[in-house]
Tab-separated table of C-alpha atoms and ligand atoms in Angstrom:
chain	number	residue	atom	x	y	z
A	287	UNK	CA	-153.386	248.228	115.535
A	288	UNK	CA	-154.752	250.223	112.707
A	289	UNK	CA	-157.886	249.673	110.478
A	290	UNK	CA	-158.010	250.322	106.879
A	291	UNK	CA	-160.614	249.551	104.460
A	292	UNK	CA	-159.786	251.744	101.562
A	293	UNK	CA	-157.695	249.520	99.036
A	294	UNK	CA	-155.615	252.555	97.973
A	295	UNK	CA	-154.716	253.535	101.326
A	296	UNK	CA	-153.886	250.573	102.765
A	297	UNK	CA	-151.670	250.539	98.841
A	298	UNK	CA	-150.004	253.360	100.136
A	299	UNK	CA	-149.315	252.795	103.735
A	300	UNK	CA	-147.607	248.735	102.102
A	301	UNK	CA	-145.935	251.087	99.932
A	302	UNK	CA	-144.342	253.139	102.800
A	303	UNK	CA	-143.332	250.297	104.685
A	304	UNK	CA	-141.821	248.259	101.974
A	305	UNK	CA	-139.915	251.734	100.808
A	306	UNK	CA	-138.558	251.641	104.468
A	307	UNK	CA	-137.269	248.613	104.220
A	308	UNK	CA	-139.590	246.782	106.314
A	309	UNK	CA	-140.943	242.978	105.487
A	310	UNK	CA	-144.393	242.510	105.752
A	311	UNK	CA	-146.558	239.238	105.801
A	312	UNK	CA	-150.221	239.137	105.390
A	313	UNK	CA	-152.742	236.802	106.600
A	314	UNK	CA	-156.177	236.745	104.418
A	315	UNK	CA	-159.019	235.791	106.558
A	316	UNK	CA	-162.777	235.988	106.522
A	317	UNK	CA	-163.089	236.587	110.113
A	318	UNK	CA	-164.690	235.311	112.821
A	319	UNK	CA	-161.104	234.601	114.097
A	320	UNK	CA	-159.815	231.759	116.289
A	321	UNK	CA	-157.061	230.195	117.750
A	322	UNK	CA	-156.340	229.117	113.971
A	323	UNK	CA	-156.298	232.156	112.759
A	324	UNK	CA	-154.176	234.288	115.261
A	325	UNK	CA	-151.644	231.063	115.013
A	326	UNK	CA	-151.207	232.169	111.827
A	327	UNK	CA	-151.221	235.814	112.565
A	328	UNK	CA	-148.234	234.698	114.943
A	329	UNK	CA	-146.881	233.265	112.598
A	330	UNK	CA	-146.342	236.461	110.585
A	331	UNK	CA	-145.486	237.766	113.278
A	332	UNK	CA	-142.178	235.682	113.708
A	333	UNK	CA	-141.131	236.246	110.114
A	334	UNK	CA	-141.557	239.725	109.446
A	335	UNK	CA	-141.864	243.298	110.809
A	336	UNK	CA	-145.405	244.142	109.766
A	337	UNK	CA	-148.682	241.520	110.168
A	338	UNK	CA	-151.584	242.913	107.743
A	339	UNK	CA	-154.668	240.549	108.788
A	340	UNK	CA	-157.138	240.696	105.992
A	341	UNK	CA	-160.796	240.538	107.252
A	342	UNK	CA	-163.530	239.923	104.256
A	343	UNK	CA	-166.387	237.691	103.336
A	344	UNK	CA	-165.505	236.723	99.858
A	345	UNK	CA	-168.731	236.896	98.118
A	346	UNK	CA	-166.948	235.094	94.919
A	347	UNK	CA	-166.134	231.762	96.985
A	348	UNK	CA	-169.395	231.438	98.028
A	349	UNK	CA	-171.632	229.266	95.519
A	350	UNK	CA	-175.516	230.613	95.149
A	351	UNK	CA	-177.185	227.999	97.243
A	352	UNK	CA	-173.865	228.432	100.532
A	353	UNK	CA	-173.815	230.655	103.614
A	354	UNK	CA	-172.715	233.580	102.169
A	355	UNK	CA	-175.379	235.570	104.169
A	356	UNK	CA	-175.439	233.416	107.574
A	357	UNK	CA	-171.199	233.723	107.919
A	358	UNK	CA	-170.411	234.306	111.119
A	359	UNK	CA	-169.638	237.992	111.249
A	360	UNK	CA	-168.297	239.655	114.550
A	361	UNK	CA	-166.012	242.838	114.308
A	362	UNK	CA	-165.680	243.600	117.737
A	363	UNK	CA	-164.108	240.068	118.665
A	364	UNK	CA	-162.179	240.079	115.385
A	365	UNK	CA	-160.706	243.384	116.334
A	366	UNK	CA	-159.711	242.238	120.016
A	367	UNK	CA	-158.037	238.808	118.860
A	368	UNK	CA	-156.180	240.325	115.708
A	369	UNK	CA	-154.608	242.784	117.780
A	370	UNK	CA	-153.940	240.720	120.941
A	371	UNK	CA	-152.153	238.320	118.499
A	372	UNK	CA	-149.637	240.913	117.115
A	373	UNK	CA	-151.678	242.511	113.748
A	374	UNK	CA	-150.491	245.545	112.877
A	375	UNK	CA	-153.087	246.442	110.233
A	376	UNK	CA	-156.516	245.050	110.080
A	377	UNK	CA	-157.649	245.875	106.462
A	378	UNK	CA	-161.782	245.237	106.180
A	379	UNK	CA	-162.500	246.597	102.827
A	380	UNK	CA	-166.646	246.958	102.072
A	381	UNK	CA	-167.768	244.221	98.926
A	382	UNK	CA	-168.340	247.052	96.621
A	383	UNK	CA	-164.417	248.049	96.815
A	384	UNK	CA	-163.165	244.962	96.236
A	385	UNK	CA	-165.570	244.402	93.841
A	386	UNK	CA	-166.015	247.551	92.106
A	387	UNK	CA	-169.142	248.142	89.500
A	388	UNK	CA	-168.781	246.523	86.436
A	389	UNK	CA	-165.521	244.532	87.670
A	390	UNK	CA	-164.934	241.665	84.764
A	391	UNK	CA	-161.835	239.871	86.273
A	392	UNK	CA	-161.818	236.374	87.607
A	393	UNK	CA	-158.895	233.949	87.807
A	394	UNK	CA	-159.327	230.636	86.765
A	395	UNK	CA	-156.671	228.018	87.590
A	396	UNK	CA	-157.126	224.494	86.317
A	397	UNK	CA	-155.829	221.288	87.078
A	398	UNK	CA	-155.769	220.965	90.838
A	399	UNK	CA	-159.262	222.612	91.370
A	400	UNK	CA	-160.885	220.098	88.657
A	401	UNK	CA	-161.201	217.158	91.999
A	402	UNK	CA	-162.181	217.474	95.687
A	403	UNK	CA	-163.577	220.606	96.966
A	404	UNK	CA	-162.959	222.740	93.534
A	405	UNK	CA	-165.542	219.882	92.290
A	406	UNK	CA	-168.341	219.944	95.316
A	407	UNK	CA	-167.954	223.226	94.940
A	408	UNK	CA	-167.842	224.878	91.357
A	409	UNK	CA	-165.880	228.269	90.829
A	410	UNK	CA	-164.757	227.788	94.592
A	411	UNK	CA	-161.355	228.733	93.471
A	412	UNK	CA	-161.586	230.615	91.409
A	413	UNK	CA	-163.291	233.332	93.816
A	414	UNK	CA	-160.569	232.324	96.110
A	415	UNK	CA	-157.890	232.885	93.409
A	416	UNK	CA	-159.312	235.787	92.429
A	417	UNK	CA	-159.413	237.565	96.124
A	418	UNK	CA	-155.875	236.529	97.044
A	419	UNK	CA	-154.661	237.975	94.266
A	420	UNK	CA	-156.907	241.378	95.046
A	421	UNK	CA	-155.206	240.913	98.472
A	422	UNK	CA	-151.703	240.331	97.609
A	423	UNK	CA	-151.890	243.619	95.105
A	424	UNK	CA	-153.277	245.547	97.778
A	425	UNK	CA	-151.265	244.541	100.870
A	426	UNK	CA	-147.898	243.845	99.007
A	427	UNK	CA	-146.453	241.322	101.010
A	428	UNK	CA	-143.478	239.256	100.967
A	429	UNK	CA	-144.950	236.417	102.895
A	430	UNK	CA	-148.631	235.472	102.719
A	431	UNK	CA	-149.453	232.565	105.942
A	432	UNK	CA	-152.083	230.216	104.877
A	433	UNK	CA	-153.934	227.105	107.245
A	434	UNK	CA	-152.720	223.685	106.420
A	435	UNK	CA	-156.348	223.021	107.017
A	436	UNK	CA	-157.457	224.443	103.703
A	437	UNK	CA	-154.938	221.305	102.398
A	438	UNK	CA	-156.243	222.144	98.270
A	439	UNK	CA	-156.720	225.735	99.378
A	440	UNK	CA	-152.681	226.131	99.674
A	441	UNK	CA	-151.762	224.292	96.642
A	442	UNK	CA	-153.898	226.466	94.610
A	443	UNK	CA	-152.430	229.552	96.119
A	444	UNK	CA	-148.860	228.400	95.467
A	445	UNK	CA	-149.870	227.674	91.886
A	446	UNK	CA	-151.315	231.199	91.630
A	447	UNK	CA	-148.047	232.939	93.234
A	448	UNK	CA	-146.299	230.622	90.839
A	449	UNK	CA	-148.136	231.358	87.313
A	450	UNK	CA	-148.661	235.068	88.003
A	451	UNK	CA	-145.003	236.119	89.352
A	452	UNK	CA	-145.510	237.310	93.045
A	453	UNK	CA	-142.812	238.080	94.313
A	454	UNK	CA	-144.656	236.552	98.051
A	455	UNK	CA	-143.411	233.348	100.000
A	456	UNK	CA	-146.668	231.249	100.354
A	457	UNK	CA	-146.145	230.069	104.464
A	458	UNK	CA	-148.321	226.964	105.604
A	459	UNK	CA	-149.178	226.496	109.133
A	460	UNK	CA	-150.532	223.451	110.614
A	461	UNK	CA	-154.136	223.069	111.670
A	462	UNK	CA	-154.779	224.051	115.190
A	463	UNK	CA	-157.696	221.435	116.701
A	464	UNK	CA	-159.859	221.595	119.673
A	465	UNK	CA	-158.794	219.043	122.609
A	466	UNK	CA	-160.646	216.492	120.815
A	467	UNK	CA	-159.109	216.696	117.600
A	468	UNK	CA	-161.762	218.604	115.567
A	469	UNK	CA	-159.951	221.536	113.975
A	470	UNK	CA	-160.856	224.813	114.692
A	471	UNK	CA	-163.378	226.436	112.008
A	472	UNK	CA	-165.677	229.649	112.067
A	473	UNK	CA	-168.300	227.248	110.343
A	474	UNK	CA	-168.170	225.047	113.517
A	475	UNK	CA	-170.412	227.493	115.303
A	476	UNK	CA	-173.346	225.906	112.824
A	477	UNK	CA	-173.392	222.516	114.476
A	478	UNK	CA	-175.660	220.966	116.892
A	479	UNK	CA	-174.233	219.705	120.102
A	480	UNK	CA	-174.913	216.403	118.430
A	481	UNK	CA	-173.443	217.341	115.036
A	482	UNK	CA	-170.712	218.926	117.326
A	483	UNK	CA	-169.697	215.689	119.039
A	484	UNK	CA	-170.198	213.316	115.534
A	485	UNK	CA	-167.564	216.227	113.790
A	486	UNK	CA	-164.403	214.393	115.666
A	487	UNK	CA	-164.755	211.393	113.345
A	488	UNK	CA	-163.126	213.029	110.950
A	489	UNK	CA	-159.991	213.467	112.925
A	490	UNK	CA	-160.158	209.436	113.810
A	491	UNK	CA	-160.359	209.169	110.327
A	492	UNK	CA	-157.722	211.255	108.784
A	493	UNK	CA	-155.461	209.776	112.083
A	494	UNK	CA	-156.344	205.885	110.738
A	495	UNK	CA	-155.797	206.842	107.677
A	496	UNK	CA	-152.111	208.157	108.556
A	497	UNK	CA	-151.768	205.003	111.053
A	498	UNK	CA	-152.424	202.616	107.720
A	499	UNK	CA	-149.701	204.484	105.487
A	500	UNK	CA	-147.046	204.427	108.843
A	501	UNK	CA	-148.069	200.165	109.368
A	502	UNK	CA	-146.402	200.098	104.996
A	503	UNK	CA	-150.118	200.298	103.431
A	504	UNK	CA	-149.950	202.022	100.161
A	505	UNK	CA	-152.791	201.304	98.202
A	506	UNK	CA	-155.095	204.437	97.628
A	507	UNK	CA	-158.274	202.386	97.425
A	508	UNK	CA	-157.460	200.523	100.496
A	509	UNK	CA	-156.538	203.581	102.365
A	510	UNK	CA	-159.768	205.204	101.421
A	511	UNK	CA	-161.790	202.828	102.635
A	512	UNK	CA	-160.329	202.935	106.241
A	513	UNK	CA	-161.017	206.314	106.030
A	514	UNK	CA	-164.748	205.336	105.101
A	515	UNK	CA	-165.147	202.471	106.814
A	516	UNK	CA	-164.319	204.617	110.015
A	517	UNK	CA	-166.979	207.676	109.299
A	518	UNK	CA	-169.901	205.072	108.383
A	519	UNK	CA	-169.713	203.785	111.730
A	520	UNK	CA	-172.217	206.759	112.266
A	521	UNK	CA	-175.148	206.391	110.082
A	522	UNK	CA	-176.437	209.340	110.194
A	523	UNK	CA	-173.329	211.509	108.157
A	524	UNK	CA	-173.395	211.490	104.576
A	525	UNK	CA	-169.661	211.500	102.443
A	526	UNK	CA	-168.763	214.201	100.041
A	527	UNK	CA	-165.355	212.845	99.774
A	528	UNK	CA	-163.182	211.000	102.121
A	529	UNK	CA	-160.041	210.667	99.763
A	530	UNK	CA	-156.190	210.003	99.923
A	531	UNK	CA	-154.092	211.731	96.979
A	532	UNK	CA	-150.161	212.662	96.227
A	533	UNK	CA	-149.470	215.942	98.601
A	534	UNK	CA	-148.168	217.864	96.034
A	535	UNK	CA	-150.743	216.755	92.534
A	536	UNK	CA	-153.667	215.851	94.297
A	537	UNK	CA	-152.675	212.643	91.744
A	538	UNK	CA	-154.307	209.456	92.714
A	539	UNK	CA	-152.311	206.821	91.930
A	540	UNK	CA	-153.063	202.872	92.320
A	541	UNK	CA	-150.273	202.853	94.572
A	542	UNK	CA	-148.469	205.367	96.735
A	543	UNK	CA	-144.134	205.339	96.307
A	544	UNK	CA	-142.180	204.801	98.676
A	545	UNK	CA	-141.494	207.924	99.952
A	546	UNK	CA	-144.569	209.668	98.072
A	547	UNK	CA	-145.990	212.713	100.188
A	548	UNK	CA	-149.838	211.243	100.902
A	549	UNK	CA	-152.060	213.721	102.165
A	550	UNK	CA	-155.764	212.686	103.419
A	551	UNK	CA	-158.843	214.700	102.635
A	552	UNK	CA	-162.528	214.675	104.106
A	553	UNK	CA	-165.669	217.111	103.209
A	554	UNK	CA	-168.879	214.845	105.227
A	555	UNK	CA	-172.318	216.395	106.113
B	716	AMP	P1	-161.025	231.438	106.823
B	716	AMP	O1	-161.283	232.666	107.654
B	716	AMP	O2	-161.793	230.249	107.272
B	716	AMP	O3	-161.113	231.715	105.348
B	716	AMP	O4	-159.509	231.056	107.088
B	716	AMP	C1	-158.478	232.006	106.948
B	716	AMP	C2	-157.158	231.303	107.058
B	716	AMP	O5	-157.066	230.660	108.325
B	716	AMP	C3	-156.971	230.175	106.008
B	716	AMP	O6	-155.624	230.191	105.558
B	716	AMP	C4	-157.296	228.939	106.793
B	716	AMP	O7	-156.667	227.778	106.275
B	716	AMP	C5	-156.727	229.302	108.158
B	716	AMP	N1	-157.342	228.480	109.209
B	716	AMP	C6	-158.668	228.309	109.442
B	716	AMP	N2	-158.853	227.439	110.454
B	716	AMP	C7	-157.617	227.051	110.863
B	716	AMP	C8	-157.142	226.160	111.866
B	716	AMP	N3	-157.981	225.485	112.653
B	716	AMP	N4	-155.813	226.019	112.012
B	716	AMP	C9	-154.939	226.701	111.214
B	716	AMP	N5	-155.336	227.564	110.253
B	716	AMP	C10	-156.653	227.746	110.076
């Protein structure tokens, strides 16, 4: 495995490859890697010749008062994991290349970021847009995996690959979970034992909530209030959201279709 940080050369080397003939997939990640991360690395592996893991604490995503300074940083482990999972290129650029002095480009997509986390979270996405894009100039991919995890994350990244003509297939792989269901997160490493054990509600939740819609229920309001109704059996966690919405819109109808893609969504503190 080779490290790059320079955006040009890692241009160049993309460059090379591609002119060779090779297909190369890229997986953008802030580090801190863990089983759901080199899943996805594998992933890239499977469908093309060259994996370029992207390691970079996105200063843009971060809002003022959020952890961009306490993130979980760890190069040596990132470096053992992204190789032992099959990278071929770890690119960890430095903030002030990505981010060059006097840099006046951010992309904004609307729509889909206006509810959920894009709204807890203002000019979340667009940092997120932004960097991707950075990324997928830079690395020149033809697939770029994303975690199914990030459910609003990977809609706005197929809307940006959509708008702005990359040329990339966006791949989604499915959240990888500790035994007890809680899904595997960098951030996890901030909770309390305590906090640690209350954090598997949300996967009783989101599974009641996909239990209701597989008994026929198809009433948003109803299905959000299993989901509720399950977290406020612990008193002490406080809901951002704990939503269902169309897969594909983030829509929320009254009432799901039949046959309406319902995807199930919680942010709780
Ligand atoms: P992050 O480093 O948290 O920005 O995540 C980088 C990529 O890994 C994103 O596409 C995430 O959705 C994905 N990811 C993070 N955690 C998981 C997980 N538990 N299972 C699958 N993918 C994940």
């Amino acid at each position: 495995m080779r490290v790059i940080s320079k955006p040009g050369e890692m241009q160049s080397v993309a460059l090379a490859l591609r002119n060779e003939g090779k297909k190369i997939a890229v997986v953008p990640t802030m580090g801190y890697l863990h089983e759901g991360h080199t899943s996805l690395i594998k992933k890239g592996r499977e469908l093309a010749d060259i994996v370029v893991t992207t390691l970079f604490v996105n200063p843009t995503q971060f809002g003022p008062n959020e952890d961009y300074e306490k993130y979980p940083r760890d190069f040596a482990r990132d470096f053992e994991l992204a190789e032992d999972a099959g990278t071929d290129f770890l690119f960890n650029p430095a903030n002030e290349e990505m981010y060059s002095n006097g840099y006046k480009s951010i992309i904004n997509i609307s729509g889909i970021t206006d509810r959920f986390e894009g709204e807890s979270r203002p000019g979340h996405f667009d940092g997120v847009a932004t960097i991707v894009a950075k990324l997928f100039n830079i690395t020149k991919p033809h697939y770029a995996i994303f975690g199914q995890k990030d459910y609003q994350q990977t809609l706005v990244i197929k809307q940006l690959v959509n708008d702005l003509f990359f040329d990339i297939s966006v791949v989604i792989s499915p959240t990888i979970r500790e035994s007890d269901g809680l899904a595997k997160s960098s951030r996890n490493v901030y909770l309390s034992d305590e906090e640690r054990k209350r954090a598997v509600i949300i996967y009783t939740a989101l599974s009641d909530g996909i239990h209701e819609v597989q008994k026929g229920e198809s009433r948003r309001k109803i299905l959000n209030a299993v989901l509720h109704n399950r977290i406020r059996t612990i008193p002490e966690i406080r809901i951002d959201y704990a939503s269902s919405a169309n897969a594909d819109t983030l829509d929320e109808p009254d009432v799901f279709l039949p046959g309406e893609r319902v995807i199930f969504m919680i942010i709780i503190f």
